[in-house]
CSV table of C-alpha atoms in Angstrom, one decimal:
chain,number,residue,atom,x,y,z
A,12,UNK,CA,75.4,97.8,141.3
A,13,UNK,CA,78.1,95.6,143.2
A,14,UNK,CA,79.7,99.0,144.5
A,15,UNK,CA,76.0,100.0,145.7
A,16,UNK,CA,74.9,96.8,147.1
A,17,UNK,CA,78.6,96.8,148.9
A,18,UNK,CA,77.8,100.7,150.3
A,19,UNK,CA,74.7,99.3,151.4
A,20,UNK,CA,76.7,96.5,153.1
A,21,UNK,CA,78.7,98.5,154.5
A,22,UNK,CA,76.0,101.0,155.7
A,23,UNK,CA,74.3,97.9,157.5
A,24,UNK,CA,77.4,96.8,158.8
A,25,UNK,CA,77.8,100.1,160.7
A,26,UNK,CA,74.6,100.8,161.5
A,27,UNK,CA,75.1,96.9,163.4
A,28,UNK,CA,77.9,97.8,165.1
A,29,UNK,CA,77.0,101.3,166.2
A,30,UNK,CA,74.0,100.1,167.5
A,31,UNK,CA,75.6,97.1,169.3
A,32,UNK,CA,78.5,100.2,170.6
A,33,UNK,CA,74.8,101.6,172.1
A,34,UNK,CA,74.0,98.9,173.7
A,35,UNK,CA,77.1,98.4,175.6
A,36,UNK,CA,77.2,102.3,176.6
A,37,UNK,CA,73.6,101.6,178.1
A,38,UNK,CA,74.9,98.3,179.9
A,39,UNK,CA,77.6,100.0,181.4
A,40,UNK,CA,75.7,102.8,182.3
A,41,UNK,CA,72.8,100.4,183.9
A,42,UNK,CA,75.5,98.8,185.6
A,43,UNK,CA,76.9,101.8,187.3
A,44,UNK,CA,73.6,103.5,188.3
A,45,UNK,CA,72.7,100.3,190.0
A,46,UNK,CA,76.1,99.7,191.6
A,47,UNK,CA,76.0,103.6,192.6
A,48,UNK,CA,72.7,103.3,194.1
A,49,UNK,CA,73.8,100.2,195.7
A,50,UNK,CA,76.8,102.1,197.1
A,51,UNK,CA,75.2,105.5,198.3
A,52,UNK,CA,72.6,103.4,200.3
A,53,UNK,CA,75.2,101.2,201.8
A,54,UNK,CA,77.3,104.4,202.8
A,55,UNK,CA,74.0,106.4,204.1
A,56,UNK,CA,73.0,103.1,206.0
A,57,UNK,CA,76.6,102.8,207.5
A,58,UNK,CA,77.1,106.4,208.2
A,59,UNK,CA,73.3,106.7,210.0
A,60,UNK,CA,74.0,103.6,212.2
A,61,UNK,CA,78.0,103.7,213.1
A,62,UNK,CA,79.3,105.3,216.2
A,63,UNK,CA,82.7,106.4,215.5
A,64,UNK,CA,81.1,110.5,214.9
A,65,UNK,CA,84.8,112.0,213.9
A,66,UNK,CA,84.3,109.9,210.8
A,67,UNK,CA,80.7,110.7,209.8
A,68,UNK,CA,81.3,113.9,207.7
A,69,UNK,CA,84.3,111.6,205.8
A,70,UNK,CA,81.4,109.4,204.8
A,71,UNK,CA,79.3,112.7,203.9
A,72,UNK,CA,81.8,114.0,201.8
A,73,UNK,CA,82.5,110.3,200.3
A,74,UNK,CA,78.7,110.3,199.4
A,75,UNK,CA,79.4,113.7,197.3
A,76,UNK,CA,81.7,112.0,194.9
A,77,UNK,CA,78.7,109.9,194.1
A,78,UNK,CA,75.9,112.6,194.3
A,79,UNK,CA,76.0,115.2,190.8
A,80,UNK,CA,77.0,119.0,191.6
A,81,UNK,CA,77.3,121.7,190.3
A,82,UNK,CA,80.2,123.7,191.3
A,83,UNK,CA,78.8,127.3,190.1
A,84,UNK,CA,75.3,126.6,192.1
A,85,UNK,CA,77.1,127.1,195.7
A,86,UNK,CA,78.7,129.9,197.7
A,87,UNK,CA,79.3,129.2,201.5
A,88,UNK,CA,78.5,132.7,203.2
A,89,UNK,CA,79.0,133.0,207.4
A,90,UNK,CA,76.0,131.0,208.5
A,91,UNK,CA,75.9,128.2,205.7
A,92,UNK,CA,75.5,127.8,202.0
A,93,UNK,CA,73.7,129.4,199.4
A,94,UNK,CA,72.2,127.5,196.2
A,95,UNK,CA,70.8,129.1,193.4
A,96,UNK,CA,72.2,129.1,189.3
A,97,UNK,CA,75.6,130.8,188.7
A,98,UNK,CA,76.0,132.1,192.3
A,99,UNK,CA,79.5,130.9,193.1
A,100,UNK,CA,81.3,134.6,191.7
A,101,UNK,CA,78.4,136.7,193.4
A,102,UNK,CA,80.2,139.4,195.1
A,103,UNK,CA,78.3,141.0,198.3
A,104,UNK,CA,76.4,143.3,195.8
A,105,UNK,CA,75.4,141.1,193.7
A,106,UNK,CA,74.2,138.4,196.1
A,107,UNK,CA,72.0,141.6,197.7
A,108,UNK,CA,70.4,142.1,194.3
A,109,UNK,CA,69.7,138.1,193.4
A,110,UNK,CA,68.2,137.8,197.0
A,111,UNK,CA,65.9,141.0,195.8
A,112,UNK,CA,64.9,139.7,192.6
A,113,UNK,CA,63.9,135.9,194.3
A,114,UNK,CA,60.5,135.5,195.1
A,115,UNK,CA,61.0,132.9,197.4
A,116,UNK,CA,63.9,131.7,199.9
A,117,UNK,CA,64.2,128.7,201.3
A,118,UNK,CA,65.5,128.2,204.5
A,119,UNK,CA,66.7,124.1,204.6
A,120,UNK,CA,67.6,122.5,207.8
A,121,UNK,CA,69.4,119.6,206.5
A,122,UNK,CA,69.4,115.9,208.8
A,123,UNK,CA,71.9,113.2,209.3
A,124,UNK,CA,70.2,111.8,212.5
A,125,UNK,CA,71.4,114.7,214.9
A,126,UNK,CA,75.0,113.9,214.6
A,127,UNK,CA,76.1,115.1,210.5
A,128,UNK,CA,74.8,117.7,208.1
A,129,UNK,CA,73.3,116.2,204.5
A,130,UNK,CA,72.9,119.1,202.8
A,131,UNK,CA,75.8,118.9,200.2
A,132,UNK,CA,73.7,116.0,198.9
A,133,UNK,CA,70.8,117.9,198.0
A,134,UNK,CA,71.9,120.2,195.2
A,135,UNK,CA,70.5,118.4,192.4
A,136,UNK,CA,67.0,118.3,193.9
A,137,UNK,CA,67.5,121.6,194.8
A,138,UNK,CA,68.3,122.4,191.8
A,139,UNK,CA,65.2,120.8,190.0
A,140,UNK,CA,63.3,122.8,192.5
A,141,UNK,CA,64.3,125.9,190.8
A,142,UNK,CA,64.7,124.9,187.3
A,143,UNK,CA,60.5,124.2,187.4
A,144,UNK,CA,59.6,127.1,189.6
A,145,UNK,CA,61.5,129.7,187.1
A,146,UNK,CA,60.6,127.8,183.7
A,147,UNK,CA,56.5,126.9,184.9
A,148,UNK,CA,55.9,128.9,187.5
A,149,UNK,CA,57.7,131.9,186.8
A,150,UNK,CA,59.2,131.9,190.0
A,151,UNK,CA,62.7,132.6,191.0
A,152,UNK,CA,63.5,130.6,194.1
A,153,UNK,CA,67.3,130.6,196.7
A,154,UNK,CA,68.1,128.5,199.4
A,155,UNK,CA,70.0,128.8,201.9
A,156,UNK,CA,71.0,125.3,203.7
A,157,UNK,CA,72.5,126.4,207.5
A,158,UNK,CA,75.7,124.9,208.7
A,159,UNK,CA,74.3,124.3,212.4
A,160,UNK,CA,76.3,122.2,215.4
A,161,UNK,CA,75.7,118.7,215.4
A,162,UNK,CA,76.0,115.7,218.4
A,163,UNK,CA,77.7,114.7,220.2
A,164,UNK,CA,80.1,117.2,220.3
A,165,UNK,CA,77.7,120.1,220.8
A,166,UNK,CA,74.6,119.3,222.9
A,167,UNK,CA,70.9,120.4,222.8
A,168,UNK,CA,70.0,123.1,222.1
A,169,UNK,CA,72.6,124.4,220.3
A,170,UNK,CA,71.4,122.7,216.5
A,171,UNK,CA,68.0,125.0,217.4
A,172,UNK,CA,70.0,128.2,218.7
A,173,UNK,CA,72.2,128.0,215.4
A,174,UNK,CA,68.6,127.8,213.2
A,175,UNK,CA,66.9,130.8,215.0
A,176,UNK,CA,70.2,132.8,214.8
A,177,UNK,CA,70.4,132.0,210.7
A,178,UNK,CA,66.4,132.9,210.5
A,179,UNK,CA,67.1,136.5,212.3
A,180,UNK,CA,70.3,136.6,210.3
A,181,UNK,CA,68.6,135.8,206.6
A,182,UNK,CA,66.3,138.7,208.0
A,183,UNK,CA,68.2,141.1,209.4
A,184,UNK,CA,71.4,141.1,208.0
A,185,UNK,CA,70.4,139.7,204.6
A,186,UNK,CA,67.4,141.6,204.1
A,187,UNK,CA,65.1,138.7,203.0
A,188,UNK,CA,61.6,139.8,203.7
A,189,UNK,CA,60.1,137.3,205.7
A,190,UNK,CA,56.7,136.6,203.5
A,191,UNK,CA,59.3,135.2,201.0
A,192,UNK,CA,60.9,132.9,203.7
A,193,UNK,CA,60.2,129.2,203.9
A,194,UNK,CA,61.6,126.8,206.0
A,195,UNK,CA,62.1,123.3,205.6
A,196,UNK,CA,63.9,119.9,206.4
A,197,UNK,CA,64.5,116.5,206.2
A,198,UNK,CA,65.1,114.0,208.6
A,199,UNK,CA,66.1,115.0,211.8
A,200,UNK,CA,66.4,118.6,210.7
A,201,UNK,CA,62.7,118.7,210.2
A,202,UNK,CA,62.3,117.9,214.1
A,203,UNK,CA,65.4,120.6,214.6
A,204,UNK,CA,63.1,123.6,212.3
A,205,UNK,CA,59.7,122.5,213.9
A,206,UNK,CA,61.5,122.9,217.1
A,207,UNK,CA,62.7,126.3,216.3
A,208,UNK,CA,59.7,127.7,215.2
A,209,UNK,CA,58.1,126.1,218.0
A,210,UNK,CA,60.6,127.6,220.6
A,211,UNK,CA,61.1,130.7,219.0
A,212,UNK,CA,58.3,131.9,217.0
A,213,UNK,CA,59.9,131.6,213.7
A,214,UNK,CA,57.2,132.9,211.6
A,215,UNK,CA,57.2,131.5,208.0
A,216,UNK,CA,54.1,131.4,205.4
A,217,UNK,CA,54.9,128.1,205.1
A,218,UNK,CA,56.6,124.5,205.7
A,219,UNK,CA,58.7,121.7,203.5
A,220,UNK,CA,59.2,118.5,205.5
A,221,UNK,CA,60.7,115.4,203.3
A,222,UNK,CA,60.7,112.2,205.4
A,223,UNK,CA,60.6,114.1,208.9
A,224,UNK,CA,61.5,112.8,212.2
A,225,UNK,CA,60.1,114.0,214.4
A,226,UNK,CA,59.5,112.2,217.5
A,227,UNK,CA,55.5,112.1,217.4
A,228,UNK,CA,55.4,108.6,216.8
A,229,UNK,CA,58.6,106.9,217.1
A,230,UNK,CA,58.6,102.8,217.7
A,231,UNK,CA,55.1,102.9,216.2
A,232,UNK,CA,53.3,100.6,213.6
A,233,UNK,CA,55.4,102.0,210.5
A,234,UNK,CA,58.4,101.4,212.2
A,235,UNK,CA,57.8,97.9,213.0
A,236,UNK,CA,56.1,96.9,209.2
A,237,UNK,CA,58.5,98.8,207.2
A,238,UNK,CA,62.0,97.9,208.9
A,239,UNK,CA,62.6,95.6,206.6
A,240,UNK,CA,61.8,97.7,203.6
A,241,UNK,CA,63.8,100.9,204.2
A,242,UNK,CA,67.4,101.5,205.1
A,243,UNK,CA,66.6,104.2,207.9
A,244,UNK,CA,66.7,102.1,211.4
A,245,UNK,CA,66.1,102.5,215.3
A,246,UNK,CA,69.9,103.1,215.4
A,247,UNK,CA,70.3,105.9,213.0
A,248,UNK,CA,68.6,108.4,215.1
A,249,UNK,CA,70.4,109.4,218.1
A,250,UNK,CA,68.5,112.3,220.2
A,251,UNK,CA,71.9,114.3,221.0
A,252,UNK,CA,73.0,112.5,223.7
A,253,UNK,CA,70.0,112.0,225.6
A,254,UNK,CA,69.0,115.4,225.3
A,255,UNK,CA,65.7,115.8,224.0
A,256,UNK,CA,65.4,117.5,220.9
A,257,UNK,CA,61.4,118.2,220.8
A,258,UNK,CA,60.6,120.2,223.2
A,259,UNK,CA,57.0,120.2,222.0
A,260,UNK,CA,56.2,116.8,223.0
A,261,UNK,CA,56.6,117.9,226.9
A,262,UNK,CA,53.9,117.4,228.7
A,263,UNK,CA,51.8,120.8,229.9
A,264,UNK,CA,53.3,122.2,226.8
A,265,UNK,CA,51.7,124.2,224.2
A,266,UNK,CA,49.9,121.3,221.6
A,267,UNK,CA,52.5,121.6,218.3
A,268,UNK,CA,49.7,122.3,216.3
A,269,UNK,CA,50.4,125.9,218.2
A,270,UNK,CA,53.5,127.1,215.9
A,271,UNK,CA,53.1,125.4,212.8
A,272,UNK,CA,52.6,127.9,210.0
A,273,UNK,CA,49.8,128.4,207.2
A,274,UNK,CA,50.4,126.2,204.8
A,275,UNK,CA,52.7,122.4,204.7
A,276,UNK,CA,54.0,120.3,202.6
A,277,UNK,CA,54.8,116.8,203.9
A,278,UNK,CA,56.5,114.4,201.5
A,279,UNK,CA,56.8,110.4,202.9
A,280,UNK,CA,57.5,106.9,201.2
A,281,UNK,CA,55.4,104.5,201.6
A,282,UNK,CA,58.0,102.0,202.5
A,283,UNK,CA,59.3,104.6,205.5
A,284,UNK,CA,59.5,104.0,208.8
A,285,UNK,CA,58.1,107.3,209.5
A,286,UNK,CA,55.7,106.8,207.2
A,287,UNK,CA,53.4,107.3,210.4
A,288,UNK,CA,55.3,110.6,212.0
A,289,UNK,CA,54.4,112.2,208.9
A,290,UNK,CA,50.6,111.5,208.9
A,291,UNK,CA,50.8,112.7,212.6
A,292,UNK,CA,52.9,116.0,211.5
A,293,UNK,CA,50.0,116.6,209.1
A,294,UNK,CA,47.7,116.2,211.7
A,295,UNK,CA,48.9,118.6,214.0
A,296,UNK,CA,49.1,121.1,211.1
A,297,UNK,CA,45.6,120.4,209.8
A,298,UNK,CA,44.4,120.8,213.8
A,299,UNK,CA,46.0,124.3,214.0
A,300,UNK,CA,44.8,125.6,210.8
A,301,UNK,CA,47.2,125.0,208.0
A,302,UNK,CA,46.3,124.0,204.5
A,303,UNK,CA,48.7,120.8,204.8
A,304,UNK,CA,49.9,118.7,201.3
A,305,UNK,CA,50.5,115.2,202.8
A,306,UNK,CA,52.2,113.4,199.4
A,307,UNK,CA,52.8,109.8,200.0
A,308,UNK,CA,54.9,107.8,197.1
A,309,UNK,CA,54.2,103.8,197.9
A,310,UNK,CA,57.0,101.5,197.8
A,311,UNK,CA,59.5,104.7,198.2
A,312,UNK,CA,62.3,104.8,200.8
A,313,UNK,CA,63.3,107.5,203.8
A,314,UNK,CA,64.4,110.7,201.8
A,315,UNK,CA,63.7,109.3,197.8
A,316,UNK,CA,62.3,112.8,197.8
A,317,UNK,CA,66.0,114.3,197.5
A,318,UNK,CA,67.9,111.6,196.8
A,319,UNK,CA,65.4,109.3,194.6
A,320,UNK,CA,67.1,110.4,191.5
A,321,UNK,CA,69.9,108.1,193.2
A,322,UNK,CA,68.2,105.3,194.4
A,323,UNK,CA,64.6,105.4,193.8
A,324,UNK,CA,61.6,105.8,191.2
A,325,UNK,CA,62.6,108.4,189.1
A,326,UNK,CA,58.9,109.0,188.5
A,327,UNK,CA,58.3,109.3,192.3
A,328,UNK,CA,61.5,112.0,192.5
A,329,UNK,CA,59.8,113.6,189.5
A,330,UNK,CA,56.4,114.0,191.4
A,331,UNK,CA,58.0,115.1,194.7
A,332,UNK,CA,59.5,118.1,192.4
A,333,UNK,CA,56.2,118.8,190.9
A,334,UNK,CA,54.5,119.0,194.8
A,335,UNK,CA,56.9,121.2,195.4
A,336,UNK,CA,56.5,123.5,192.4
A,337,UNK,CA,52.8,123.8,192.8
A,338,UNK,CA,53.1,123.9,196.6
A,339,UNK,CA,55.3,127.2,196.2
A,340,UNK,CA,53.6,128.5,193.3
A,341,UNK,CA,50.6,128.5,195.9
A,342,UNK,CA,52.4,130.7,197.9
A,343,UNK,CA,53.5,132.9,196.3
A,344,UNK,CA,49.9,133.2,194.6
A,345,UNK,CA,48.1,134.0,198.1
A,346,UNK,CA,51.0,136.5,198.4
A,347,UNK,CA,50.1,138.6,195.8
């Protein structure tokens, strides 16, 4: 009985201390999400608003230490980078036949406020983009994230000439059939794609845009009631120099509503200030026809929609990936 009641002792003893070993694990790992998040909004704050450019992409690649990849999901080709499950070993043949199998290619224009490229941060999301579409949807799903020229070192237009050269490229010389090409962007690359497909014609069935800039309403009432509840500011976006990156905001211009394609999907924090450049973005879809998804997460913060798994509601992330799911799913549905 002694020798049972001292197993049982014992048993509790454990079970004390392996529980206790838990709670530190969790506490340390508490710790580090929140001094991570801490960190990558700091660095995306600092990077957005400093001036020295030759130092931006450091920052960038600084950013990926702290941003989970997945080395076999990437393989840089000519124009940019493709993401999609085991691609890294893809030789030219095989790369031809997963671009064949996809149902859907996703052309992302990246941002970094004109003057760096974001989209080594993105993998993750990207790749909870696909892991839903293929496992609900049935839906196997690429992208393709450009590597275009940045400010101030290359001026207007040269970001839009690299994105039109990539879309005839992903069509031409890649053979992606252009129903099953979507574009999208984030930040300043959403003004950079809507400027593209503006300038260009860049026909798509249809649109991402995750916390767009685009010019429509810049220094409006967002701006001024959210600037002390996002980390995006008035200095992070620099228009290339004082080139003017949104050409369809020119007076005796076609109306914007002219080029946008069938369907959108907008996706905006309620604590942005952009919040209001996205409601007009939908606007100017709705006015020229598309079916447009506005999906506005309150209390969320510029780009939580790709980096939220970082530094925002995981629930809110969650949704975003859900939008997107059903948004493509949509698609691909009218499609057929």
């Amino acid at each position: 009985m002694n020798r049972e009641r001292a197993a049982t002792q014992n048993g509790i003893s454990y079970s004390i201390v392996r529980t206790r070993g838990h709670r530190r694990c969790r506490s340390r790992s508490t710790m580090w999400s929140s001094f991570r998040a801490w960190l990558v909004l700091f660095l995306l704050r600092f990077a957005f608003t400093w001036g020295q450019y030759e130092y931006l992409q450091k920052i960038v690649n600084i950013l990926g230490y702290l941003v989970p990849t997945e080395k076999n999901w990437t393989l840089p080709d000519e124009k940019g980078v493709w993401i999609a499950e085991d691609i890294t070993k893809a030789k030219k043949e095989d790369l031809a036949d997963r671009i064949a199998a996809s149902d859907i290619v996703i052309l992302w224009v990246p941002g970094g406020g004109f003057r760096m490229n974001l989209g080594s941060l993105y993998q993750h999301t990207f790749k909870a983009w696909a892991r839903i579409l293929e496992s609900d949807k049935q839906i196997k799903c690429m992208f393709f994230v450009p590597n275009y020229r940045t400010s101030p070192e290359y001026r207007f237009p040269a970001a839009i000439d690299d994105i039109k050269e990539t879309y005839q490229w992903l069509i031409e010389t890649m053979q992606v059939p252009a129903q099953k090409l979507l574009i999208g962007g984030d930040d300043a690359g959403a003004a950079l794609a809507i400027d593209a497909m503006y300038t260009h014609a860049l026909h798509v069935p249809g649109a991402i845009f995750a916390s767009p800039y685009t010019g429509l309403e810049a220094g409006g009432e967002s701006w001024r009631e959210n600037m002390t509840n996002d980390w995006l500011n008035a200095a992070a976006l620099h228009p290339e120099g004082g080139a003017q990156p949104f050409r369809y905001l020119g007076q005796n211009q076609k109306p914007l509503s002219s080029c946008v394609p069938p369907r959108m999907l907008i996706m905006v924090g309620g604590h942005e200030v952009l919040l209001d450049e996205a409601g007009y973005l939908a606007a100017a879809g709705r006015e020229g026809g598309a079916a447009v998804t506005l999906f506005q997460a309150p209390s969320q913060v510029h780009l939580f929609s790709l980096l939220g798994f970082v530094f925002g509601d995981m629930n809110a992330w969650q949704q975003s990936v859900d939008y997107v799911a059903s948004f493509v799913s949509d698609i691909c549905n009218k499609r057929t």
